[in-house]
GROMACS .gro file of C-alpha atoms in nm:
model
  321
    1MET     CA    1  13.012   1.211   4.735
    2ALA     CA    2  13.162   0.855   4.718
    3HIS     CA    3  13.377   0.752   4.435
    4ARG     CA    4  13.478   0.416   4.335
    5VAL     CA    5  13.827   0.315   4.218
    6GLU     CA    6  13.887   0.009   4.011
    7GLN     CA    7  14.253  -0.092   4.148
    8GLU     CA    8  14.258  -0.435   4.019
    9PRO     CA    9  14.050  -0.647   3.792
   10GLU     CA   10  13.927  -0.854   4.095
   11ARG     CA   11  13.803  -0.561   4.303
   12VAL     CA   12  13.634  -0.232   4.335
   13ILE     CA   13  13.722  -0.015   4.622
   14ASP     CA   14  13.471   0.264   4.749
   15LEU     CA   15  13.743   0.495   4.900
   16ALA     CA   16  13.488   0.735   5.068
   17GLY     CA   17  13.335   0.442   5.247
   18ARG     CA   18  13.083   0.499   5.508
   19SER     CA   19  13.040   0.589   5.865
   20LEU     CA   20  12.811   0.289   5.961
   21PRO     CA   21  12.984  -0.043   6.041
   22PRO     CA   22  12.930  -0.388   5.859
   23ALA     CA   23  12.586  -0.533   5.931
   24HIS     CA   24  12.685  -0.883   5.994
   25TYR     CA   25  13.071  -0.916   6.124
   26GLU     CA   26  13.340  -0.708   6.251
   27VAL     CA   27  13.683  -0.802   6.417
   28GLU     CA   28  13.953  -0.579   6.551
   29ILE     CA   29  14.279  -0.742   6.543
   30ASN     CA   30  14.591  -0.642   6.757
   31PRO     CA   31  14.881  -0.643   6.733
   32VAL     CA   32  14.896  -0.593   6.362
   33THR     CA   33  15.258  -0.701   6.362
   34GLU     CA   34  15.173  -1.065   6.485
   35LEU     CA   35  14.890  -1.068   6.235
   36LEU     CA   36  15.123  -0.999   5.942
   37ASN     CA   37  15.337  -1.312   6.059
   38LEU     CA   38  15.035  -1.552   6.025
   39ARG     CA   39  14.993  -1.750   5.727
   40THR     CA   40  14.613  -1.760   5.785
   41TYR     CA   41  14.355  -1.588   6.006
   42LYS     CA   42  14.008  -1.754   6.045
   43SER     CA   43  13.741  -1.590   6.203
   44GLY     CA   44  13.469  -1.720   6.446
   45VAL     CA   45  13.133  -1.819   6.275
   46PHE     CA   46  12.856  -1.553   6.231
   47GLU     CA   47  12.505  -1.588   6.096
   48ALA     CA   48  12.370  -1.398   5.794
   49GLY     CA   49  12.056  -1.472   5.577
   50GLY     CA   50  11.983  -1.782   5.764
   51TYR     CA   51  12.325  -1.948   5.690
   52GLU     CA   52  12.639  -1.951   5.878
   53TRP     CA   53  12.971  -1.787   5.754
   54SER     CA   54  13.318  -1.700   5.845
   55LEU     CA   55  13.603  -1.499   5.710
   56CYS     CA   56  13.964  -1.627   5.605
   57LEU     CA   57  14.242  -1.389   5.571
   58HIS     CA   58  14.582  -1.462   5.434
   59PRO     CA   59  14.791  -1.151   5.550
   60GLN     CA   60  15.095  -1.250   5.307
   61GLY     CA   61  14.854  -1.360   5.022
   62ASP     CA   62  14.699  -1.680   4.937
   63PRO     CA   63  14.964  -1.945   4.933
   64ASP     CA   64  14.741  -2.182   4.717
   65LEU     CA   65  14.719  -1.962   4.412
   66LYS     CA   66  14.986  -2.006   4.149
   67GLY     CA   67  15.153  -1.701   4.063
   68ASN     CA   68  14.980  -1.491   4.337
   69ASP     CA   69  15.148  -1.160   4.400
   70PRO     CA   70  15.268  -1.186   4.788
   71VAL     CA   71  15.238  -0.823   4.842
   72PHE     CA   72  14.851  -0.848   4.868
   73MET     CA   73  14.666  -0.971   5.145
   74SER     CA   74  14.371  -1.236   5.047
   75LEU     CA   75  14.037  -1.229   5.202
   76TYR     CA   76  13.768  -1.488   5.156
   77LEU     CA   77  13.410  -1.562   5.260
   78LEU     CA   78  13.355  -1.910   5.363
   79MET     CA   79  13.046  -2.110   5.415
   80GLU     CA   80  12.991  -2.312   5.707
   81GLU     CA   81  12.843  -2.661   5.676
   82PRO     CA   82  12.768  -2.670   5.304
   83ASN     CA   83  12.661  -3.018   5.329
   84LYS     CA   84  12.346  -2.897   5.445
   85LEU     CA   85  12.264  -2.783   5.100
   86GLY     CA   86  12.099  -2.992   4.842
   87ASP     CA   87  12.290  -3.153   4.564
   88ASP     CA   88  12.185  -2.880   4.328
   89GLU     CA   89  12.091  -2.616   4.565
   90ARG     CA   90  12.269  -2.275   4.533
   91ILE     CA   91  12.270  -1.968   4.764
   92VAL     CA   92  12.318  -1.652   4.574
   93VAL     CA   93  12.498  -1.404   4.779
   94ASP     CA   94  12.594  -1.030   4.759
   95TYR     CA   95  12.893  -0.966   4.983
   96LYS     CA   96  13.112  -0.675   5.083
   97PHE     CA   97  13.427  -0.669   5.261
   98PHE     CA   98  13.520  -0.370   5.495
   99ALA     CA   99  13.859  -0.234   5.623
  100PHE     CA  100  13.841   0.066   5.885
  101ASN     CA  101  14.026   0.367   5.813
  102TYR     CA  102  14.132   0.567   6.117
  103ASN     CA  103  14.221   0.883   5.926
  104SER     CA  104  13.856   0.936   5.788
  105TRP     CA  105  13.693   0.726   6.052
  106THR     CA  106  13.496   0.552   5.781
  107TYR     CA  107  13.460   0.169   5.683
  108VAL     CA  108  13.619   0.149   5.317
  109ILE     CA  109  13.435  -0.080   5.119
  110PHE     CA  110  13.557  -0.358   4.891
  111THR     CA  111  13.356  -0.562   4.643
  112GLU     CA  112  13.415  -0.771   4.327
  113LYS     CA  113  13.408  -0.599   3.981
  114GLY     CA  114  13.117  -0.758   3.789
  115LYS     CA  115  13.046  -1.016   4.045
  116GLU     CA  116  12.814  -0.846   4.269
  117LEU     CA  117  12.613  -1.186   4.300
  118ARG     CA  118  12.811  -1.513   4.347
  119ALA     CA  119  12.657  -1.864   4.421
  120PHE     CA  120  12.769  -2.076   4.687
  121SER     CA  121  12.693  -2.454   4.670
  122ARG     CA  122  12.829  -2.790   4.807
  123ALA     CA  123  13.123  -2.757   4.556
  124THR     CA  124  13.179  -2.365   4.566
  125THR     CA  125  13.225  -2.293   4.966
  126LYS     CA  126  13.484  -2.011   4.938
  127LEU     CA  127  13.470  -1.679   4.740
  128GLY     CA  128  13.650  -1.370   4.781
  129LEU     CA  129  13.940  -1.114   4.696
  130PRO     CA  130  14.278  -1.281   4.617
  131LYS     CA  131  14.390  -0.909   4.599
  132PHE     CA  132  14.212  -0.746   4.890
  133LEU     CA  133  14.452  -0.491   4.997
  134SER     CA  134  14.822  -0.423   4.934
  135LEU     CA  135  15.065  -0.477   5.216
  136GLU     CA  136  15.230  -0.162   5.111
  137THR     CA  137  14.896   0.050   5.140
  138PHE     CA  138  14.815  -0.139   5.470
  139ASN     CA  139  15.147  -0.082   5.648
  140ASP     CA  140  15.182   0.285   5.544
  141PRO     CA  141  15.034   0.490   5.828
  142LYS     CA  142  14.928   0.754   5.608
  143ASN     CA  143  14.667   0.550   5.452
  144GLY     CA  144  14.476   0.488   5.792
  145TYR     CA  145  14.443   0.131   5.775
  146CYS     CA  146  14.654   0.078   6.110
  147MET     CA  147  14.664   0.260   6.441
  148ASP     CA  148  14.855   0.184   6.746
  149ASP     CA  149  14.905  -0.169   6.617
  150HIS     CA  150  14.544  -0.226   6.545
  151CYS     CA  151  14.307  -0.282   6.265
  152ILE     CA  152  13.955  -0.350   6.180
  153PHE     CA  153  13.812  -0.588   5.922
  154GLY     CA  154  13.432  -0.655   5.850
  155ALA     CA  155  13.190  -0.819   5.603
  156GLU     CA  156  12.828  -0.805   5.510
  157VAL     CA  157  12.650  -1.091   5.362
  158MET     CA  158  12.316  -1.029   5.192
  159VAL     CA  159  12.169  -1.380   5.094
  160SER     CA  160  11.884  -1.423   4.821
  161LYS     CA  161  11.696  -1.732   4.728
  162SER     CA  162  11.887  -1.969   4.482
  163LYS     CA  163  11.535  -1.958   4.267
  164ARG     CA  164  11.358  -1.671   4.169
  165LYS     CA  165  10.978  -1.661   4.048
  166MET     CA  166  10.901  -1.602   3.694
  167GLU     CA  167  10.554  -1.475   3.605
  168THR     CA  168  10.394  -1.449   3.268
  169LEU     CA  169  10.088  -1.247   3.258
  170THR     CA  170   9.845  -1.292   2.990
  171ILE     CA  171   9.544  -1.025   2.966
  172VAL     CA  172   9.245  -1.168   2.762
  173LYS     CA  173   8.972  -0.911   2.657
  174ASN     CA  174   8.618  -1.041   2.613
  175PRO     CA  175   8.686  -1.403   2.681
  176PRO     CA  176   8.476  -1.680   2.492
  177GLN     CA  177   8.147  -1.735   2.673
  178ASN     CA  178   8.215  -1.427   2.887
  179THR     CA  179   7.820  -1.349   2.965
  180ILE     CA  180   7.658  -1.554   3.252
  181THR     CA  181   7.310  -1.533   3.411
  182CYS     CA  182   7.288  -1.643   3.754
  183LYS     CA  183   7.028  -1.613   4.035
  184ILE     CA  184   6.994  -1.589   4.409
  185PRO     CA  185   6.718  -1.838   4.493
  186GLN     CA  186   6.494  -1.731   4.821
  187PHE     CA  187   6.629  -1.379   4.793
  188SER     CA  188   6.495  -1.198   5.095
  189THR     CA  189   6.462  -0.825   5.123
  190SER     CA  190   6.454  -0.847   5.519
  191SER     CA  191   6.785  -1.073   5.550
  192LYS     CA  192   7.067  -0.909   5.737
  193HIS     CA  193   7.310  -1.146   5.616
  194PRO     CA  194   7.479  -1.174   5.278
  195GLN     CA  195   7.321  -1.378   5.007
  196TYR     CA  196   7.506  -1.583   4.719
  197SER     CA  197   7.445  -1.705   4.386
  198LYS     CA  198   7.572  -2.041   4.276
  199ALA     CA  199   7.938  -2.056   4.163
  200PHE     CA  200   8.003  -2.018   3.781
  201LYS     CA  201   8.287  -2.053   3.538
  202VAL     CA  202   8.387  -1.813   3.263
  203GLY     CA  203   8.479  -1.956   2.911
  204GLU     CA  204   8.510  -2.295   2.783
  205TRP     CA  205   8.884  -2.288   2.819
  206GLU     CA  206   9.020  -2.258   3.189
  207TRP     CA  207   9.372  -2.174   3.099
  208TYR     CA  208   9.307  -1.809   3.185
  209ILE     CA  209   9.123  -1.858   3.523
  210PRO     CA  210   9.276  -2.189   3.626
  211ARG     CA  211   9.086  -2.361   3.904
  212THR     CA  212   8.882  -2.032   3.945
  213LYS     CA  213   8.498  -2.015   3.980
  214LYS     CA  214   8.310  -1.692   4.065
  215LYS     CA  215   7.984  -1.605   4.221
  216LEU     CA  216   7.791  -1.303   4.326
  217LYS     CA  217   7.767  -1.182   4.669
  218VAL     CA  218   7.483  -0.925   4.766
  219PHE     CA  219   7.369  -0.775   5.079
  220ARG     CA  220   7.218  -0.475   5.218
  221GLN     CA  221   7.475  -0.206   5.266
  222ARG     CA  222   7.497  -0.069   5.613
  223ASN     CA  223   7.617   0.244   5.767
  224GLY     CA  224   7.703   0.191   6.140
  225ALA     CA  225   7.407   0.095   6.337
  226GLN     CA  226   7.169   0.240   6.071
  227GLN     CA  227   7.027   0.017   5.807
  228GLY     CA  228   7.171   0.115   5.459
  229LYS     CA  229   6.970   0.228   5.172
  230SER     CA  230   7.159   0.055   4.907
  231LEU     CA  231   7.206  -0.303   4.764
  232SER     CA  232   7.588  -0.385   4.774
  233VAL     CA  233   7.689  -0.627   4.476
  234TYR     CA  234   8.047  -0.807   4.451
  235LEU     CA  235   8.173  -1.056   4.225
  236GLN     CA  236   8.383  -1.307   4.430
  237ALA     CA  237   8.637  -1.512   4.289
  238GLN     CA  238   8.677  -1.881   4.445
  239GLY     CA  239   8.965  -2.119   4.456
  240LEU     CA  240   9.259  -1.860   4.359
  241ARG     CA  241   9.579  -2.015   4.380
  242PRO     CA  242   9.802  -1.878   4.693
  243ARG     CA  243  10.004  -1.594   4.586
  244ILE     CA  244   9.848  -1.524   4.253
  245LYS     CA  245   9.680  -1.222   4.163
  246MET     CA  246   9.415  -1.204   3.889
  247TYR     CA  247   9.287  -0.892   3.723
  248VAL     CA  248   8.907  -0.887   3.628
  249GLU     CA  249   8.684  -0.619   3.447
  250ALA     CA  250   8.327  -0.685   3.440
  251LYS     CA  251   7.969  -0.528   3.403
  252LEU     CA  252   7.736  -0.659   3.672
  253ARG     CA  253   7.364  -0.614   3.603
  254VAL     CA  254   7.066  -0.678   3.818
  255LEU     CA  255   6.772  -0.791   3.577
  256ASN     CA  256   6.453  -0.672   3.552
  257LYS     CA  257   6.138  -0.803   3.394
  258ASN     CA  258   6.180  -0.492   3.185
  259PRO     CA  259   6.536  -0.496   3.035
  260THR     CA  260   6.520  -0.119   2.991
  261LYS     CA  261   6.499  -0.095   3.368
  262ASN     CA  262   6.815  -0.307   3.451
  263LYS     CA  263   7.054  -0.189   3.691
  264GLU     CA  264   7.419  -0.206   3.555
  265LYS     CA  265   7.758  -0.102   3.675
  266GLU     CA  266   8.128  -0.175   3.569
  267VAL     CA  267   8.364  -0.302   3.828
  268ASN     CA  268   8.721  -0.399   3.835
  269GLY     CA  269   9.015  -0.517   4.063
  270TRP     CA  270   9.286  -0.745   4.122
  271LEU     CA  271   9.168  -1.048   4.320
  272SER     CA  272   9.355  -1.299   4.521
  273ASP     CA  273   9.314  -1.600   4.773
  274ILE     CA  274   9.312  -1.321   5.041
  275TYR     CA  275   9.119  -1.033   4.876
  276TRP     CA  276   8.871  -1.219   4.647
  277ASN     CA  277   8.589  -0.929   4.609
  278CYS     CA  278   8.552  -0.658   4.359
  279GLY     CA  279   8.216  -0.459   4.311
  280ASP     CA  280   8.017  -0.165   4.422
  281ARG     CA  281   7.894  -0.072   4.786
  282GLU     CA  282   7.599   0.114   4.665
  283PHE     CA  283   7.507  -0.057   4.342
  284MET     CA  284   7.138   0.044   4.339
  285ARG     CA  285   6.850   0.157   4.577
  286TRP     CA  286   6.728  -0.091   4.821
  287GLU     CA  287   6.380   0.051   4.798
  288ASP     CA  288   6.363  -0.033   4.451
  289LEU     CA  289   6.409  -0.409   4.539
  290GLU     CA  290   6.132  -0.370   4.802
  291LYS     CA  291   5.890  -0.262   4.571
  292SER     CA  292   5.626  -0.559   4.486
  293ASN     CA  293   5.585  -0.448   4.129
  294GLY     CA  294   5.926  -0.319   4.074
  295GLY     CA  295   6.025  -0.599   3.866
  296PHE     CA  296   6.354  -0.690   4.041
  297VAL     CA  297   6.255  -0.996   4.265
  298ASN     CA  298   6.040  -1.231   4.083
  299LYS     CA  299   5.912  -1.547   4.249
  300LYS     CA  300   6.157  -1.497   4.530
  301GLU     CA  301   6.449  -1.468   4.284
  302LEU     CA  302   6.686  -1.220   4.217
  303ALA     CA  303   6.839  -1.247   3.887
  304PHE     CA  304   7.212  -1.122   3.760
  305GLU     CA  305   7.392  -1.103   3.440
  306VAL     CA  306   7.755  -1.097   3.444
  307GLU     CA  307   7.973  -0.990   3.155
  308ILE     CA  308   8.350  -1.046   3.186
  309LEU     CA  309   8.531  -0.753   2.985
  310VAL     CA  310   8.870  -0.852   3.076
  311ILE     CA  311   9.032  -1.125   3.274
  312SER     CA  312   9.398  -1.219   3.336
  313ASN     CA  313   9.599  -1.536   3.369
  314VAL     CA  314   9.931  -1.577   3.550
  315ASP     CA  315  10.172  -1.871   3.465
  316ARG     CA  316  10.449  -1.892   3.738
  317SER     CA  317  10.757  -2.094   3.723
  318ASP     CA  318  11.094  -2.120   3.928
  319GLU     CA  319  11.408  -2.043   3.745
  320TRP     CA  320  11.787  -2.080   3.877
  321VAL     CA  321  11.949  -1.749   3.921
   0.00000   0.00000   0.00000
């Protein structure tokens, strides 16, 4: 089982590591003896999350840090071309560094304690570990970080958006003016196409259904090539904002001259600009509509009542991470 050892305030080391190599960048360096003579090593550029990065290794420690302990190697992630970012734009990153261990044949993982997510910007283009790996540990063959004067380092860079979506869901039960009567004029029992009522709003305030209207869609349910025996009734939302989902519970009634013969069913669903229907495929028998004295189709009109029981509103905003 992997275990993590906190060896320095700035880092956490997963000594167990993993067998899989780093996803975004790996470099094999030789000879190690010459690497240790360099003041700075800068890697080639690699892409991750739609941005370009490079690594900066100070084999003898970062010379720019006051009071830096020279026995520690320093390793940093650099953002290439930060000027492509907007003035206030930040790129939030979860990055990990790796050092290959030839003894266990695994990649040991190095991360920052308590700083798994860091933000790059025009002003902050370099982040990492001033105390990445001690030279004493690195140089000791027993520790497995060098073999035949070779060593391997790597990095993974997981980029998230600098902004996140904040969503507030408000559930309204029995909203005001929640019962609407609508009709489908010129309703035809012989039509093979869907038939619609006019669109209608629910309630006198639109804050819980912003820019949303609804209408009823009815058609004769079909089974393959066979004419169906049922009337399908759906509540259909129009004008929903993209990426917003709205919950609705409603009672749908097909009205009869005799109210005791009304057909009623309760429906519910999450509606969006892609999936905007909720209803019942077998709402009532089609033959009841076709009866001349059935009381449902009057003067070529089919009347409905829609009672909204529950409806939701979503308010969304962007927030800096």
